[in-house]
C-alpha cells in the first residue's frame, strides 16, 4: 500500500483534536514527610498539563504500601478533593500522558505499578525508548512467555517493560536493580519512580527530555520543568544530569552516575514543547523564542503593517519579530481559554459551518492590513491553512506566514508524536509549494543556524533530528519501532535448551532458581539482539 505525503488539506478549523506536535508526558515526584504529597503532585501535574492531556495518575506511599489512582482525561478531570484525600503518605509520583508507545487507553495510563524483590515500584516516564523490542525479549527471557503485572493487564507501553525488569533478583534492592538496568535502556527517558521508602529520578545519557530537582522546606521535588517547582513552592536546585540516578529518602539525597553523559537535548523543547517560563540548560525558553523571532525577522523581512502570533506558542517569537522589524505587534486572535480537551466531537455539519473552537480573529487588528503571522512550526499544514483563511475572511489584505523553526521533515522517535514521515507536509514539498497549499502570500522559515543560536547551546549538545534526520541515538530496524510495537507480536528470543521448560522451572524465572547467567546483561546478550 502506498501512502502519499500530506497535502495540508484542512480537517477542521483549529479543532482541539487536530494533532500538532505533542510531547509524550510530564513527570513529577515529591518526598516530603508531613506534607500533603498527593495535592503537591496534583498541582505539579497541573503545571505540566501542556506535556500530556490524555491521562493522569498519582501514586503515593506511606512507608508501608503504595496506592495508585489514574484515569483518562486532564488532571482536573481525573482528580477531585475526595480522591486526593485517599492518597496519603510522604512520597508521591505523578504523571500526565500523551501516548507515543502504546495506545490511549486506561491500561496504558501511568504511573505503572509492579512488584520488586523487596516490595513495590511505581514508575512515571517522559520520553520514548528505541530498544523496546529488545527489552521485551529480556522480559520473556527472565519471566517466560507468561506475562504478569501491568503487561498481563494489557499495558502495551515501553514503561511497562521497564517496570517489569525493575523486579530484579531475589535479595537485590530497587536501587541496585535500577543501576544495573538503566545502562541497558536506549532512547529518551526521564524516569521518576519510587518504592515504599525512596523516591528516584533518572535521566538518559543524552538528556533528551528535561528533568529538574527542587527543594521544599521539608522535602524534595523532581519534575519535568521548573514551572512545576514554582507552582508547589519549591526552589530550583539543578537539572538532573544526563546519565544520573538520584535517590531521596530519610538519609538524604544521593547521586549515582550510571552512564557517561553524551548530551543531545531536544531543541524542540525550546521551540514549542516547554512552557515559556521554563529554563533548559540555563537558558530561558521565553528568551530563546524571542531570539528566534528576531532572527526570523533578520533572515526573512517583509513589508507589512502588523505582526500577530498564533497563540500561545507563537507569541514570544512574534514579539521578537516585531521588535527586530519595527512592525507593530498586535493580538490578531482571541483564544478561548476554556476549550482544552473535550470529549464532544463536532459533527460533520458543524465542521462544514466552520466552527472555530480555539481561535477567533479580531477584524479591527487585521482588516485591510498586510499581516505577518508567526507560528512555531508546521507539521501537516492544517492549522496554518485555517489561520490564513480566517485572516483573509476577516479582511486581511496580505498574509505572510513566518515560522520560528526550520521545516520538519523527519519523525521523532524520542518522545514527540509528530506524524509519520509521509504525513509531514515539508517532506518532499518546497517552501513555495507549502505556501500555496496553505494559501499564504508568502512563507518563510528560520534557518537551523538561527534557531540553534537562539538557544545559546552548542550545536553538538542538541538533538535536531526532526529537522535534519540525524538521530543521535541509533534506531532499530523499522519492524522494531513504532507506536503500536507492543500491540503486535514481537520477535521472541532464540530457542535455547531451557526454552521448553515451564516458566517456573526456567533459570531466572520468578519462583525458580535464579541460576547462572540470569543477570540483566546476560539476558540482553542471550536474546536475538537486532543490530542498531
C-alpha positions as a printed Julia matrix, in Angstrom:
532×3 Matrix{Float64}:
   0.0     0.0    0.0
   1.4     3.4   -0.97
   0.97    6.32   1.4
   1.04    9.78  -0.09
   2.53   12.83   1.54
   0.15   15.06   3.48
  -1.01   17.98   1.39
  -2.1    20.28   4.19
  -5.81   19.98   3.49
  -7.9    21.29   6.33
  -9.52   18.67   8.55
 -11.2    21.12  10.87
 -10.75   24.76  11.72
  -8.48   24.69  14.75
 -10.26   21.75  16.28
  -8.51   20.79  19.56
  -8.45   17.22  18.24
  -6.28   18.34  15.3
  -2.86   17.0   16.24
   0.09   19.29  16.23
   3.41   18.24  17.71
   2.8    16.52  21.02
   5.24   15.63  23.76
   4.78   12.32  25.49
   4.44   13.16  29.17
   5.06   15.23  32.24
   6.52   13.62  35.36
   6.56   14.79  38.95
   7.87   13.31  42.18
   7.92   14.53  45.76
   9.46   13.27  49.02
   8.1    15.41  51.85
   7.18   13.93  55.25
   4.4    15.9   56.91
   3.11   17.4   53.64
   0.01   16.52  51.61
   2.08   14.96  48.85
  -0.88   13.92  46.69
  -2.01   17.55  46.47
   1.52   18.71  45.74
   1.63   16.14  42.94
  -1.76   17.3   41.66
  -0.64   20.92  41.38
   2.7    19.88  39.94
   0.92   17.91  37.2
  -1.43   20.84  36.67
   1.63   22.94  35.81
   2.83   20.21  33.42
  -0.53   19.62  31.73
   0.78   21.03  28.44
   3.06   17.99  28.14
   0.24   15.45  28.04
  -3.56   15.6   28.05
  -4.65   12.0   27.52
  -4.42   10.57  31.04
  -3.16   11.41  34.51
  -2.2     9.45  37.59
  -0.67    9.75  41.06
   0.91    7.08  43.27
   1.68    7.65  46.96
   3.44    5.69  49.69
   3.03    5.88  53.46
   6.1     3.75  54.04
   4.14    0.51  54.15
   2.12    0.35  50.95
   1.78    2.16  47.63
  -1.59    3.39  46.37
  -2.24    4.45  42.77
  -5.12    6.3   41.15
  -5.13    7.05  37.42
  -7.63    7.57  34.63
  -8.1     9.03  31.15
  -8.55   12.78  30.93
  -6.99   16.0   32.14
  -5.54   16.28  35.63
  -8.58   18.29  36.76
 -10.94   15.67  35.28
  -9.21   12.69  36.88
  -8.79   14.01  40.44
 -11.04   15.66  42.97
 -10.61   16.51  46.65
 -12.06   13.22  47.87
  -9.78   11.13  45.66
  -6.66   13.06  46.66
  -7.54   12.65  50.34
  -7.35    8.86  49.94
  -3.79    9.08  48.56
  -1.86    9.52  51.77
   1.81    9.23  52.6
   5.1    11.09  52.37
   6.19   10.12  48.83
   4.32   10.68  45.56
   4.93   10.13  41.86
   2.66   11.83  39.32
   2.28   11.58  35.56
   0.31   13.19  32.71
   0.48   11.35  29.41
   0.48   11.79  25.69
   0.97    8.41  24.04
   3.92    7.67  21.75
   4.28    3.95  22.54
   1.01    2.11  23.19
  -2.48    3.41  22.6
  -4.51    5.9   24.6
  -6.4     3.62  26.98
  -6.74    3.14  30.72
  -4.35    0.18  30.79
  -1.54    2.41  29.49
  -2.06    5.25  31.96
   0.78    5.9   34.4
   2.32    5.62  36.96
   2.79    1.91  36.32
   2.87   -0.44  39.29
   4.97   -3.57  39.68
   6.43   -5.99  42.18
  10.12   -5.92  43.1
  12.32   -8.31  45.02
  11.83   -6.15  48.11
   8.41   -4.56  47.67
   6.65   -2.49  45.02
   7.65    0.09  42.41
   5.57    2.89  40.85
   7.05    4.49  37.73
   6.36    7.53  35.55
   8.19    8.07  32.24
   8.67   11.01  29.91
  10.31   10.1   26.62
  10.34    7.14  24.28
  12.65    4.11  24.18
  14.14    2.81  20.95
  15.06   -0.72  22.11
  11.6    -1.74  23.33
  11.66   -4.96  21.29
  14.96   -5.84  22.88
  13.57   -5.12  26.36
  10.52   -7.23  25.58
  12.75  -10.17  24.77
  14.6    -9.57  28.02
  11.31   -9.79  29.91
  10.49  -13.05  28.15
  13.93  -14.47  28.86
  13.64  -13.69  32.53
  10.0   -14.49  33.22
   8.98  -16.76  30.35
   6.13  -16.21  27.93
   3.61  -15.74  30.75
   3.23  -12.01  31.2
   2.41  -10.6   34.6
   1.75   -7.31  36.33
   0.92   -4.35  34.1
   1.68   -6.3   30.93
  -0.75   -9.07  31.92
  -3.4    -6.37  32.37
  -2.9    -5.17  28.8
  -0.33   -2.4   29.22
   1.48   -2.04  25.87
   3.93    0.74  26.73
   7.71    0.75  26.93
   7.23    1.92  30.53
   5.6    -1.41  31.41
   8.69   -3.22  30.15
  10.96   -1.17  32.4
   8.61   -1.73  35.33
   8.74   -5.49  34.78
  12.55   -5.52  34.58
  12.82   -3.49  37.79
  11.53   -6.54  39.64
  15.14   -7.63  39.97
  16.6   -10.73  41.51
  15.84  -12.06  44.97
  17.86  -10.18  47.54
  18.56   -7.15  45.34
  17.33   -3.67  46.19
  15.43   -1.5   43.75
  18.4     0.87  43.62
  20.78   -1.96  42.74
  18.43   -3.25  40.05
  17.95    0.23  38.58
  21.7     0.85  38.48
  22.12   -2.42  36.58
  19.16   -1.89  34.24
  19.47    1.78  33.27
  22.68    1.39  31.2
  20.86   -1.21  29.06
  17.97    1.09  28.14
  18.35    3.12  24.95
  16.29    6.09  23.92
  14.84    9.1   25.71
  13.81    8.68  29.31
  13.23   10.93  32.26
  12.06    8.46  34.91
  10.52    9.33  38.26
   9.84    6.24  40.36
   9.56    5.08  43.95
   9.19    2.15  46.26
   7.66    2.27  49.73
  10.58    4.25  51.18
  12.57    6.05  48.49
  11.97    8.46  45.59
  14.14    8.04  42.49
  14.8    10.11  39.37
  16.87    9.11  36.35
  17.69   10.73  33.01
  19.06    9.11  29.86
  22.71    9.76  28.93
  21.66   12.15  26.15
  19.33   14.15  28.41
  16.82   14.37  25.57
  13.91   15.34  27.81
  14.26   17.8   30.7
  14.23   16.81  34.38
  14.9    19.14  37.31
  15.47   18.88  41.06
  13.91   21.27  43.57
  13.92   21.83  47.34
  10.94   22.24  49.63
  11.25   23.46  53.19
  10.6    19.89  54.36
  11.45   17.8   51.34
  12.49   17.44  47.73
  10.78   17.6   44.34
  11.71   16.32  40.88
   9.76   17.42  37.81
   9.88   17.76  34.05
  10.06   21.56  34.19
  10.83   24.37  36.61
   7.27   25.66  36.28
   6.09   22.7   38.36
   8.64   23.52  41.06
   7.47   27.13  41.23
   3.82   26.05  41.38
   4.37   23.95  44.52
   6.72   26.47  46.17
   9.95   24.54  45.6
  13.21   26.3   44.82
  15.19   25.15  41.81
  18.42   23.39  42.73
  19.72   21.98  39.45
  18.92   19.76  36.5
  19.21   16.01  36.86
  22.33   15.31  34.82
  22.26   13.06  31.76
  23.19    9.55  32.87
  22.41   10.28  36.54
  20.27    8.36  39.05
  19.13   10.31  42.13
  17.72    8.67  45.26
  15.93   10.57  48.04
  14.95    9.06  51.39
  15.21    9.7   55.13
  19.0     9.53  54.87
  19.03   12.44  52.42
  19.8    12.69  48.73
  22.45   10.68  46.88
  23.56   10.53  43.27
  24.9     7.7   41.12
  26.33    8.04  37.63
  25.14    5.02  35.6
  26.4     6.21  32.2
  28.67    8.82  30.66
  26.82   11.96  29.62
  26.52   12.43  25.86
  24.21   15.48  25.65
  21.67   15.63  22.84
  18.95   17.82  24.33
  15.79   18.19  22.24
  15.89   21.58  20.51
  12.11   21.42  20.04
  11.71   21.92  23.79
  12.98   25.45  23.17
  10.82   25.91  20.08
   7.48   24.65  21.35
   7.22   21.92  23.98
   8.33   23.52  27.22
   6.41   26.28  28.92
   7.9    29.72  28.21
   8.71   30.18  31.92
  10.97   27.09  31.85
  14.74   27.18  31.6
  16.72   24.37  29.98
  20.48   24.08  30.39
  20.41   27.5   31.99
  18.71   29.19  29.03
  15.26   30.77  29.36
  12.78   29.25  26.93
  10.98   32.6   26.6
  14.22   34.4   25.75
  15.12   31.67  23.25
  11.79   32.04  21.46
  12.12   35.82  21.39
  15.59   35.47  19.89
  14.19   33.06  17.28
  11.66   35.72  16.31
  14.37   38.35  15.95
  16.49   36.02  13.83
  13.43   35.2   11.73
  12.88   38.92  11.06
  16.51   39.46  10.07
  16.56   36.44   7.79
  13.1    36.92   6.24
  11.96   40.57   6.19
   8.7    41.59   4.54
   6.79   44.86   4.11
   3.79   44.64   6.44
   1.54   46.63   8.78
   1.15   44.33  11.78
   2.79   41.24  13.33
   0.5    38.8   15.1
   1.15   35.45  16.8
  -0.69   32.16  16.65
  -1.25   31.91  20.41
   0.11   30.78  22.69
   3.32   29.15  21.5
   3.93   31.66  18.7
   3.69   34.73  20.94
   7.31   35.16  22.16
   8.67   34.71  18.62
   6.1    37.2   17.27
   7.17   39.74  19.9
  10.79   39.23  18.83
   9.88   39.57  15.15
   8.03   42.83  15.8
  10.91   44.25  17.87
  13.51   43.45  15.23
  11.44   44.52  12.21
   9.89   47.63  13.71
   6.45   46.49  12.56
   3.79   46.99  15.28
   2.75   43.94  17.29
  -0.96   43.14  17.55
  -3.18   40.49  19.1
  -4.94   39.37  15.95
  -6.54   36.33  17.54
  -8.67   35.82  20.62
  -8.13   32.43  22.19
 -10.83   30.51  24.01
  -9.02   29.61  27.23
 -11.64   27.06  28.26
 -11.61   24.71  25.31
  -8.91   22.34  26.48
  -9.52   18.72  25.68
 -13.19   17.99  25.04
 -14.91   14.68  24.54
 -17.63   16.28  22.41
 -16.8    15.61  18.78
 -18.08   18.21  16.3
 -20.47   16.71  13.76
 -19.75   16.95  10.06
 -22.38   19.65   9.78
 -20.65   21.73  12.43
 -17.34   21.18  10.69
 -18.82   22.42   7.42
 -20.13   25.5    9.21
 -16.55   26.23  10.13
 -16.99   26.04  13.9
 -13.87   27.5   15.45
 -13.25   26.08  18.86
  -9.9    27.6   19.7
  -9.38   30.93  17.99
 -11.33   33.83  16.59
  -9.9    36.72  14.58
 -10.13   40.35  15.68
 -11.04   42.13  12.4
 -10.12   45.51  13.86
  -6.49   44.37  14.09
  -6.11   42.81  10.63
  -8.74   44.21   8.25
  -7.17   45.95   5.24
  -3.66   45.29   6.54
  -0.64   43.34   5.42
  -0.26   40.8    8.2
   2.77   38.81   9.35
   1.53   35.8   11.32
   4.19   33.97  13.37
   3.89   30.34  14.42
   6.36   27.89  15.93
   6.17   25.06  13.39
   4.29   23.46  10.52
   3.57   19.74  10.73
   0.77   18.79   8.34
  -0.23   22.35   7.46
  -3.87   22.08   8.55
  -3.66   24.67  11.32
  -1.81   27.19   9.15
  -4.32   26.75   6.31
  -7.12   27.51   8.78
  -5.27   30.53  10.17
  -4.63   32.04   6.74
  -8.22   31.51   5.64
  -9.61   33.06   8.82
  -7.4    36.13   8.44
  -8.4    36.65   4.81
 -12.06   36.17   5.63
 -11.6    38.91   8.27
 -10.3    41.27   5.58
  -6.52   40.94   5.76
  -5.02   42.35   2.56
  -2.0    40.02   2.64
  -0.96   37.18   4.94
   2.74   36.4    5.3
   3.49   33.31   7.4
   6.76   33.15   9.33
   7.83   30.01  11.19
  10.32   30.07  14.08
  11.69   26.58  13.36
  13.05   25.0   10.17
  10.85   22.64   8.1
  10.02   19.43   9.98
  10.95   16.61   7.61
  11.59   13.64   9.89
   9.58   11.89  12.62
  10.73   11.87  16.23
  11.45    8.56  17.98
  12.37   10.14  21.3
   9.03   11.25  22.69
   7.3    13.69  20.32
   4.37   12.36  18.36
   4.59   14.44  15.19
   3.28   12.32  12.35
   4.63    9.69  10.04
   7.16   10.99   7.54
   4.6    10.55   4.76
   2.25   12.99   6.56
   4.81   15.76   7.11
   4.0    18.46   4.59
   7.64   19.58   4.29
   8.74   16.09   3.29
   9.16   16.46  -0.44
   7.47   19.87  -0.8
   9.36   23.11  -1.21
   8.57   26.33   0.62
   6.68   27.78  -2.36
   4.53   24.64  -2.63
   3.7    24.75   1.08
   2.83   28.45   0.84
   0.43   27.7   -1.99
  -1.04   24.77  -0.08
  -1.86   26.87   2.99
  -2.95   29.9    0.93
  -0.3    32.33   2.21
   1.04   35.25   0.2
   4.49   34.21   1.39
   6.03   31.67   3.72
   9.49   31.59   5.27
  11.19   29.52   7.96
  14.03   30.38  10.31
  17.35   28.77   9.41
  18.69   25.93  11.53
  21.63   28.16  12.42
  19.32   30.95  13.58
  17.25   28.59  15.71
  20.28   26.98  17.36
  21.97   30.32  18.01
  18.83   31.47  19.84
  19.15   28.6   22.33
  22.76   29.6   23.19
  23.64   25.91  23.3
  26.47   24.26  21.35
  25.07   22.55  18.3
  26.85   19.34  19.34
  24.71   19.15  22.51
  21.33   19.4   20.75
  19.13   16.86  19.01
  17.85   18.32  15.71
  16.73   15.02  14.18
  13.23   16.19  13.22
  14.82   18.86  11.0
  17.91   17.02   9.76
  17.24   13.29  10.04
  20.45   12.97  12.08
  19.4    10.77  15.02
  21.86   10.92  17.96
  20.62    7.62  19.44
  20.8     4.83  16.84
  17.42    3.44  15.78
  16.43   -0.22  15.43
  15.08   -1.69  12.23
  11.71   -0.39  11.09
   9.85   -3.52  12.21
  11.1    -2.97  15.77
   9.84    0.54  16.27
   6.53    2.36  16.13
   3.74    3.4   18.46
   1.95    0.05  18.22
   5.09   -2.09  18.53
   3.95   -3.82  21.73
   0.39   -4.2   20.46
   1.57   -6.68  17.85
   3.73   -9.81  18.15
   7.38   -9.07  18.92
  10.12  -11.46  17.92
  10.72  -14.0   20.67
  14.16  -14.98  21.98
  16.11  -17.64  20.14
  15.32  -21.16  21.33
  17.64  -22.48  24.0
  17.75  -25.84  25.81
  15.72  -24.21  28.6
  13.04  -22.79  26.32
  10.84  -25.86  26.56
  10.73  -25.69  30.35
   7.77  -24.45  32.29
   8.34  -20.76  33.12
   8.62  -21.56  36.82
  11.46  -24.01  36.1
  13.43  -21.73  33.8
  16.58  -20.05  35.22
  15.79  -16.53  36.4
  12.01  -17.07  36.47
  10.06  -15.8   39.44
   9.76  -18.56  42.0
  12.59  -20.58  40.4
  16.31  -20.84  40.97
  17.93  -17.61  39.78
  20.71  -19.77  38.39
  23.79  -18.69  36.5
  23.52  -16.34  33.53
  20.34  -14.65  34.73
  21.69  -11.13  35.2
  20.24   -8.4   33.01
  23.45   -8.14  30.98
  23.45  -11.89  30.4
  19.8   -11.8   29.38
  20.47   -8.98  26.94
  23.34  -10.94  25.4
  21.24  -14.11  25.15
  18.38  -12.5   23.22
  18.14  -12.09  19.46
  19.66   -8.64  19.54
  18.89   -6.55  16.46
  21.92   -4.51  15.37
  21.31   -0.81  15.96
